[in-house]
Short mmCIF file of C-alpha atoms and ligand atoms in Angstrom, two decimals:
data_model
loop_
_atom_site.label_atom_id
_atom_site.label_comp_id
_atom_site.label_asym_id
_atom_site.label_seq_id
_atom_site.Cartn_x
_atom_site.Cartn_y
_atom_site.Cartn_z
CA MET B 195 0.00 0.00 0.00
CA SER B 196 1.33 3.40 -0.95
CA ASP B 197 2.20 5.98 1.68
CA ILE B 198 -0.61 8.21 0.56
CA LYS B 199 -3.25 5.53 0.96
CA LYS B 200 -1.89 4.66 4.38
CA ILE B 201 -2.08 8.30 5.50
CA LYS B 202 -5.60 8.58 4.14
CA ASP B 203 -6.92 5.45 5.87
CA GLU B 204 -5.21 6.24 9.16
CA PHE B 205 -6.58 9.79 9.36
CA LEU B 206 -10.06 9.01 8.08
CA SER B 207 -10.40 6.46 10.84
CA LYS B 208 -9.03 8.96 13.41
CA LEU B 209 -11.66 11.45 12.30
CA LYS B 210 -14.37 8.88 13.07
CA ASN B 211 -13.61 9.13 16.79
CA GLN B 212 -15.25 11.59 19.12
CA LEU B 213 -12.99 14.65 19.01
CA THR B 214 -12.76 18.17 20.35
CA ILE B 215 -12.13 21.18 18.10
CA SER B 216 -8.53 21.41 19.30
CA GLU B 217 -7.97 17.72 18.53
CA VAL B 218 -9.25 18.27 14.99
CA ASN B 219 -6.97 21.27 14.66
CA GLN B 220 -4.07 19.08 15.72
CA ILE B 221 -4.95 16.60 12.97
CA LYS B 222 -5.01 19.49 10.50
CA THR B 223 -1.49 20.50 11.54
CA ASP B 224 -0.27 16.89 11.38
CA LEU B 225 -1.47 16.67 7.78
CA PHE B 226 -1.16 20.11 6.28
CA GLY B 227 1.24 21.96 8.56
CA LYS B 228 4.72 22.93 7.36
CA LYS B 229 6.08 19.52 8.32
CA GLY B 230 2.71 17.77 7.90
CA LEU B 231 2.46 14.37 6.26
CA ILE B 232 0.58 15.55 3.18
CA SER B 233 2.82 18.59 2.82
CA SER B 234 5.84 16.26 2.85
CA GLU B 235 4.27 14.08 0.14
CA PHE B 236 3.89 17.14 -2.06
CA LYS B 237 7.60 17.84 -1.72
CA LYS B 238 8.29 14.32 -3.09
CA ILE B 239 6.53 14.97 -6.43
CA SER B 240 9.71 16.11 -8.16
CA GLN B 241 11.51 12.92 -7.14
CA VAL B 242 8.93 10.57 -8.64
CA ASP B 243 9.97 9.15 -12.02
CA GLU B 244 8.45 10.91 -14.96
CA ASN B 245 6.06 8.08 -15.98
CA ASN B 246 4.36 7.96 -12.61
CA ARG B 247 4.65 11.60 -11.64
CA LYS B 248 1.29 12.76 -13.00
CA LYS B 249 -0.61 9.84 -11.50
CA PHE B 250 1.08 10.42 -8.16
CA ALA B 251 0.22 14.11 -8.15
CA VAL B 252 -3.43 13.50 -9.10
CA GLN B 253 -3.79 10.87 -6.40
CA LEU B 254 -2.16 13.13 -3.83
CA ASN B 255 -4.49 16.02 -4.67
CA GLU B 256 -7.53 13.78 -4.40
CA VAL B 257 -6.47 12.54 -0.97
CA LYS B 258 -5.72 16.05 0.16
CA GLU B 259 -9.19 17.24 -0.89
CA GLU B 260 -10.94 14.29 0.70
CA LEU B 261 -9.15 14.76 4.01
CA GLN B 262 -9.80 18.50 3.98
CA GLU B 263 -13.50 17.97 3.33
CA ARG B 264 -13.71 15.43 6.13
CA ILE B 265 -11.98 17.80 8.55
CA ASP B 266 -14.36 20.66 7.64
CA SER B 267 -17.44 18.55 8.11
CA LYS B 268 -16.05 17.22 11.42
CA ILE B 269 -15.61 20.79 12.69
CA ASN B 270 -19.17 21.57 11.58
CA GLU B 271 -20.46 18.52 13.39
CA ILE B 272 -18.70 19.47 16.64
CA GLN B 273 -19.93 23.07 16.50
CA ASN B 274 -23.52 22.01 15.84
CA ALA B 275 -23.38 19.59 18.74
CA GLU B 276 -22.13 22.39 21.00
CA ILE B 277 -24.95 24.71 19.95
CA ASN B 278 -27.56 22.01 20.47
CA GLU B 279 -26.23 21.27 23.91
CA LYS B 280 -26.34 24.97 24.83
CA LEU B 281 -29.89 25.32 23.54
CA ILE B 282 -31.04 22.43 25.69
CA LYS B 283 -29.20 23.74 28.77
CA GLU B 284 -30.42 27.33 28.42
CA LYS B 285 -34.02 26.54 27.66
CA ILE B 286 -36.41 29.19 29.00
CA ASP B 287 -39.60 28.11 30.66
CA ILE B 288 -42.07 30.46 28.98
CA THR B 289 -44.88 29.23 31.17
CA LEU B 290 -43.43 31.20 34.14
CA PRO B 291 -45.56 34.25 35.07
CA SER B 292 -43.91 37.59 34.05
CA ARG B 293 -42.59 40.08 36.62
CA PRO B 294 -44.84 43.12 37.25
CA TYR B 295 -43.95 46.01 34.90
CA ILE B 296 -43.00 49.18 36.77
CA LYS B 297 -43.35 52.36 34.75
CA GLY B 298 -40.98 55.27 35.48
CA LYS B 299 -42.16 58.84 35.89
CA ILE B 300 -40.94 62.14 34.44
CA HIS B 301 -39.62 64.52 37.13
CA PRO B 302 -41.70 67.74 37.52
CA VAL B 303 -38.63 69.83 36.62
CA SER B 304 -38.14 67.91 33.35
CA GLN B 305 -41.86 68.20 32.65
CA THR B 306 -41.70 71.97 33.28
CA ILE B 307 -38.71 72.36 30.94
CA ASP B 308 -40.61 70.46 28.23
CA GLU B 309 -43.65 72.66 28.74
CA ILE B 310 -41.56 75.87 28.59
CA SER B 311 -39.78 74.69 25.42
CA SER B 312 -43.09 73.84 23.81
CA ILE B 313 -44.60 77.26 24.64
CA PHE B 314 -41.65 79.24 23.32
CA SER B 315 -41.21 77.09 20.22
CA GLU B 316 -44.74 78.06 19.29
CA ILE B 317 -43.64 81.70 18.84
CA GLY B 318 -40.40 80.97 17.01
CA PHE B 319 -37.78 80.39 19.71
CA SER B 320 -35.34 77.54 19.27
CA VAL B 321 -33.55 75.73 22.09
CA GLU B 322 -29.81 76.20 22.80
CA GLU B 323 -27.63 74.49 25.37
CA GLY B 324 -24.42 75.38 27.20
CA PRO B 325 -22.15 73.48 29.59
CA ASP B 326 -22.53 73.49 33.39
CA VAL B 327 -18.79 74.13 33.75
CA GLU B 328 -18.24 77.62 32.37
CA ASN B 329 -15.37 80.01 32.14
CA GLU B 330 -15.26 83.29 34.01
CA TYR B 331 -15.42 85.29 30.75
CA ASN B 332 -18.76 83.89 29.51
CA ASN B 333 -20.34 83.84 32.95
CA PHE B 334 -19.33 87.37 34.04
CA THR B 335 -16.98 89.51 31.93
CA ALA B 336 -18.74 89.21 28.57
CA LEU B 337 -22.01 89.88 30.37
CA ASN B 338 -20.71 93.28 31.46
CA THR B 339 -20.31 92.19 35.09
CA PRO B 340 -17.46 94.22 36.62
CA ASP B 341 -14.63 92.64 38.59
CA ASN B 342 -15.92 93.97 41.90
CA HIS B 343 -19.53 92.85 41.37
CA PRO B 344 -20.94 90.95 44.38
CA ALA B 345 -22.16 88.10 42.12
CA ARG B 346 -18.50 87.16 41.61
CA ASP B 347 -18.05 86.67 45.32
CA MET B 348 -16.60 83.36 46.54
CA HIS B 349 -19.59 83.05 48.87
CA ASP B 350 -21.97 82.83 45.91
CA THR B 351 -19.98 81.21 43.14
CA PHE B 352 -18.49 77.71 43.04
CA TYR B 353 -15.05 78.30 41.55
CA LEU B 354 -13.23 75.23 40.27
CA ASP B 355 -9.66 76.56 40.37
CA ARG B 356 -7.56 79.00 42.39
CA ASN B 357 -7.34 81.49 39.53
CA LYS B 358 -11.13 81.68 39.33
CA HIS B 359 -11.08 80.87 35.62
CA LYS B 360 -13.41 77.90 35.71
CA LEU B 361 -16.66 77.81 37.64
CA LEU B 362 -20.09 76.18 37.79
CA ARG B 363 -22.29 78.61 35.88
CA THR B 364 -24.28 80.82 38.26
CA HIS B 365 -27.00 81.48 35.67
CA THR B 366 -27.96 80.44 32.13
CA SER B 367 -27.00 83.89 30.75
CA PRO B 368 -23.57 82.67 29.44
CA VAL B 369 -25.51 80.71 26.81
CA GLN B 370 -26.45 84.14 25.36
CA ILE B 371 -22.74 84.78 24.81
CA ARG B 372 -22.02 81.31 23.39
CA THR B 373 -24.94 81.60 20.97
CA MET B 374 -24.04 85.09 19.75
CA LEU B 375 -20.36 84.19 19.30
CA LYS B 376 -21.26 81.11 17.29
CA ASP B 377 -23.70 82.64 14.77
CA LYS B 378 -24.85 85.85 13.16
CA PRO B 379 -27.96 87.83 14.22
CA PRO B 380 -30.96 87.64 14.34
CA PHE B 381 -31.22 85.39 17.41
CA LYS B 382 -34.35 84.02 18.97
CA ILE B 383 -33.48 81.34 21.48
CA ILE B 384 -34.23 79.92 24.89
CA ALA B 385 -31.65 77.99 26.94
CA PRO B 386 -32.94 75.86 29.80
CA GLY B 387 -30.52 74.12 32.15
CA ARG B 388 -28.86 73.60 35.52
CA THR B 389 -27.29 76.50 37.42
CA TYR B 390 -25.31 76.61 40.68
CA ARG B 391 -24.91 78.93 43.63
CA SER B 392 -23.58 78.47 47.12
CA ASP B 393 -26.94 78.64 48.86
CA SER B 394 -29.15 76.13 50.67
CA ASP B 395 -32.42 76.47 52.62
CA GLN B 396 -36.14 75.79 52.11
CA THR B 397 -36.31 78.03 49.04
CA HIS B 398 -32.71 77.77 47.77
CA SER B 399 -30.77 74.79 46.54
CA PRO B 400 -27.07 74.84 45.48
CA MET B 401 -28.18 73.40 42.13
CA PHE B 402 -31.29 74.84 40.56
CA HIS B 403 -32.73 75.43 37.08
CA GLN B 404 -33.20 78.47 34.90
CA VAL B 405 -34.32 79.19 31.39
CA GLU B 406 -32.68 82.01 29.51
CA GLY B 407 -34.39 83.87 26.68
CA LEU B 408 -32.75 86.04 24.03
CA ASN B 409 -34.32 87.85 21.08
CA ILE B 410 -31.99 90.03 19.00
CA ASP B 411 -33.19 91.59 15.76
CA LYS B 412 -33.48 94.90 13.97
CA ASP B 413 -36.56 96.46 15.59
CA ILE B 414 -37.00 94.85 18.97
CA ASN B 415 -38.26 96.95 21.87
CA MET B 416 -39.53 96.61 25.42
CA GLY B 417 -43.09 96.17 24.12
CA HIS B 418 -42.07 92.90 22.44
CA LEU B 419 -40.56 91.73 25.71
CA LYS B 420 -43.76 92.47 27.64
CA GLY B 421 -45.92 90.78 25.02
CA CYS B 422 -43.72 87.70 24.94
CA LEU B 423 -43.61 87.25 28.72
CA ASN B 424 -47.33 87.89 29.10
CA TYR B 425 -48.06 85.20 26.49
CA PHE B 426 -45.66 82.81 28.20
CA ILE B 427 -47.12 83.22 31.71
CA LYS B 428 -50.70 82.76 30.50
CA GLU B 429 -49.81 79.65 28.51
CA PHE B 430 -47.71 78.20 31.30
CA PHE B 431 -50.34 78.57 34.02
CA GLU B 432 -53.06 77.68 31.52
CA VAL B 433 -55.21 80.74 32.40
CA ASP B 434 -56.87 83.41 30.20
CA LYS B 435 -55.92 86.42 32.27
CA ILE B 436 -52.97 87.15 34.50
CA ARG B 437 -51.94 90.13 36.62
CA MET B 438 -48.32 90.99 35.88
CA ARG B 439 -46.12 93.90 36.82
CA PHE B 440 -42.73 95.04 35.58
CA ARG B 441 -40.65 96.49 38.42
CA PRO B 442 -37.50 98.53 37.64
CA SER B 443 -34.40 96.61 38.67
CA HIS B 444 -30.72 96.28 37.88
CA PHE B 445 -28.68 93.66 36.06
CA PRO B 446 -25.26 94.40 34.57
CA PHE B 447 -26.21 92.78 31.26
CA THR B 448 -29.46 94.67 30.59
CA GLU B 449 -30.41 98.33 30.35
CA PRO B 450 -33.12 99.09 31.27
CA SER B 451 -33.71 96.09 33.53
CA ALA B 452 -36.87 94.85 35.18
CA GLU B 453 -38.14 92.14 37.45
CA VAL B 454 -41.52 90.63 36.77
CA ASP B 455 -44.05 89.79 39.47
CA ILE B 456 -47.31 87.92 39.03
CA GLY B 457 -50.41 88.41 41.15
CA TYR B 458 -51.65 85.65 43.43
CA GLU B 459 -53.82 84.94 46.43
CA ILE B 460 -54.13 82.13 48.90
CA LYS B 461 -57.53 80.41 49.15
CA ASN B 462 -58.01 77.41 51.46
CA GLU B 463 -54.24 77.10 51.88
CA LYS B 464 -53.80 76.86 48.08
CA ILE B 465 -52.01 79.39 45.89
CA ILE B 466 -54.21 80.80 43.12
CA ILE B 467 -52.16 82.38 40.35
CA GLY B 468 -53.37 85.45 38.50
CA GLU B 469 -55.79 86.77 41.12
CA GLY B 470 -55.56 88.63 44.42
CA GLU B 471 -53.49 91.45 45.82
CA LYS B 472 -50.18 89.70 46.50
CA TRP B 473 -47.12 89.74 44.21
CA LEU B 474 -44.59 87.03 43.55
CA GLU B 475 -41.32 87.61 41.72
CA ILE B 476 -40.67 85.09 38.98
CA LEU B 477 -38.08 86.44 36.56
CA GLY B 478 -35.51 89.07 35.58
CA CYS B 479 -35.35 90.71 32.17
CA GLY B 480 -34.45 93.78 30.17
CA MET B 481 -33.02 95.16 26.94
CA VAL B 482 -29.59 93.63 26.26
CA HIS B 483 -26.85 96.09 27.30
CA PRO B 484 -24.89 97.52 24.33
CA ASN B 485 -21.64 96.46 26.02
CA VAL B 486 -22.77 92.83 25.84
CA LEU B 487 -23.52 93.15 22.12
CA LYS B 488 -20.13 94.83 21.54
CA ASN B 489 -18.39 91.97 23.35
CA VAL B 490 -19.81 89.54 20.80
CA LYS B 491 -19.13 91.86 17.84
CA ILE B 492 -22.71 92.75 17.05
CA ASP B 493 -23.36 96.17 15.50
CA THR B 494 -25.46 98.00 18.10
CA LYS B 495 -26.66 100.56 15.57
CA THR B 496 -28.46 97.86 13.59
CA TYR B 497 -29.34 95.28 16.20
CA GLN B 498 -30.83 95.33 19.66
CA GLY B 499 -33.08 93.06 21.67
CA TYR B 500 -34.32 91.72 24.93
CA ALA B 501 -33.29 88.94 27.30
CA PHE B 502 -34.86 87.25 30.28
CA GLY B 503 -34.00 84.66 32.92
CA ILE B 504 -36.68 82.59 34.60
CA GLY B 505 -36.32 80.37 37.67
CA ILE B 506 -37.77 77.03 36.58
CA ASP B 507 -38.01 75.32 39.97
CA ARG B 508 -40.18 78.04 41.43
CA LEU B 509 -42.54 77.91 38.45
CA ALA B 510 -42.81 74.14 38.83
CA MET B 511 -43.53 74.50 42.56
CA LEU B 512 -46.26 77.06 41.90
CA LYS B 513 -47.92 75.14 39.13
CA TYR B 514 -47.84 71.74 40.78
CA GLY B 515 -48.37 72.72 44.42
CA ILE B 516 -44.98 71.57 45.71
CA ASN B 517 -43.96 73.53 48.78
CA ASP B 518 -40.41 72.49 49.59
CA LEU B 519 -37.77 73.05 46.90
CA ARG B 520 -35.50 70.44 48.46
CA SER B 521 -38.00 67.65 47.77
CA PHE B 522 -37.12 68.02 44.06
CA PHE B 523 -33.65 66.67 44.73
CA ASP B 524 -34.29 64.05 47.44
CA CYS B 525 -34.65 61.19 44.93
CA ASP B 526 -37.55 59.77 46.89
CA TYR B 527 -39.32 57.27 44.66
CA ARG B 528 -42.67 57.70 46.45
CA TRP B 529 -42.49 61.47 45.92
CA LEU B 530 -41.67 61.05 42.24
CA ASN B 531 -44.47 58.57 41.83
CA HIS B 532 -46.89 61.12 43.26
CA PHE B 533 -45.66 64.30 41.53
CA GLY B 534 -44.12 62.77 38.38
CA PHE B 535 -45.65 62.59 34.89
CA ASP B 536 -46.43 59.84 32.43
CA PRO B 537 -43.41 59.48 30.09
CA LEU B 538 -45.67 59.00 27.08
CA ASP B 539 -47.63 62.21 27.73
CA VAL B 540 -45.27 64.67 26.07
CA PRO B 541 -46.50 68.25 26.59
CA THR B 542 -47.71 70.03 23.45
CA ASN B 543 -49.61 73.26 23.02
CA TYR B 544 -52.37 71.51 21.12
CA ARG B 545 -53.18 68.59 23.40
CA GLY B 546 -52.66 70.55 26.59
CA LEU B 547 -49.46 70.99 28.52
CA SER B 548 -50.19 69.11 31.72
CA ARG B 549 -53.06 66.73 32.21
N1 DAH H 1326 -29.12 85.97 35.07
C1 DAH H 1326 -30.03 86.61 36.01
C2 DAH H 1326 -29.98 85.85 37.34
O1 DAH H 1326 -29.57 84.74 37.39
C3 DAH H 1326 -31.43 86.57 35.48
C4 DAH H 1326 -31.58 87.46 34.30
C5 DAH H 1326 -31.97 88.76 34.45
C6 DAH H 1326 -31.36 86.99 33.04
C7 DAH H 1326 -32.10 89.62 33.40
C8 DAH H 1326 -31.50 87.82 31.94
C9 DAH H 1326 -31.88 89.14 32.14
O2 DAH H 1326 -31.29 87.41 30.69
O3 DAH H 1326 -32.04 89.93 31.07
O4 DAH H 1326 -30.40 86.37 38.31
#
């Protein structure tokens, strides 16, 4: 019997045994590796005498192919067996009862931000965002806040380095600067987000939320600002009429500046918005100071506009009857379950904001 036939018979019978993948791989190396038996036979072709050479080569190729095929199908067999074994082991009993499905709730602050965005988008504002970690320039300097301004005080601002270059933004107003540096006027944006100040009691939290508004165009005046805020307050509290007053105030980044109060009264221990003799401050606003526009290279002869900053948490508390600001950030599941909103009930102006 020729060598080739011997190799073939020996290995075909080996491949009939039960083998692991690594054992089959070993067989492969024994046959077809650099010093493998079949590889060595191939090297002998040139030594075979000319009359038999062709026959030898044909026979060798046939054996090679047969062995290769057998090895491939053996590997297939082993892999299939492994999969079948796994399937049997990991069988799931679908007759088991399912676990109860617990639905999450949307936090009142997130809900309020969605409502505010929806109301402003209706009159052409788009939404911008800025980072919580700001630099001193965007947060103060560019907003015309002088070096000695009390807002820069260490007692109010969380600085992140000794040089007071980086800080946690104390308001959303730096997004005005970022937006105006990035694009060309006109601008009509709101920027909701987290803000930080070193303060903590029943009505102050070191992290709170604001929404900034900015409208810069060619003929914008204080009347537009009043109209816009009046529309917003009525839509937000879902009432037809609201008592509002603009009180003169001061902010470095607006001139003139105003604070806005809304009327309210307390009936049966509940706050009723829009009626009564009492006033509640809800936002700051004004016409953007020319120095701010100059800092972002906007021509103040052509463009001017208004800005406003609204405290979101307070609005949420008023609208949804929540009386301690700190409860927002306690992460109490029972509280969230009570005050939270259905995730599938996205607020829109058409369907109603909050239901
Ligand atoms: N940034 C001010 C604050 O945090 C609020 C504010 C007032 C924003 C007037 C404005 C504005 O854009 O025009 O107290």
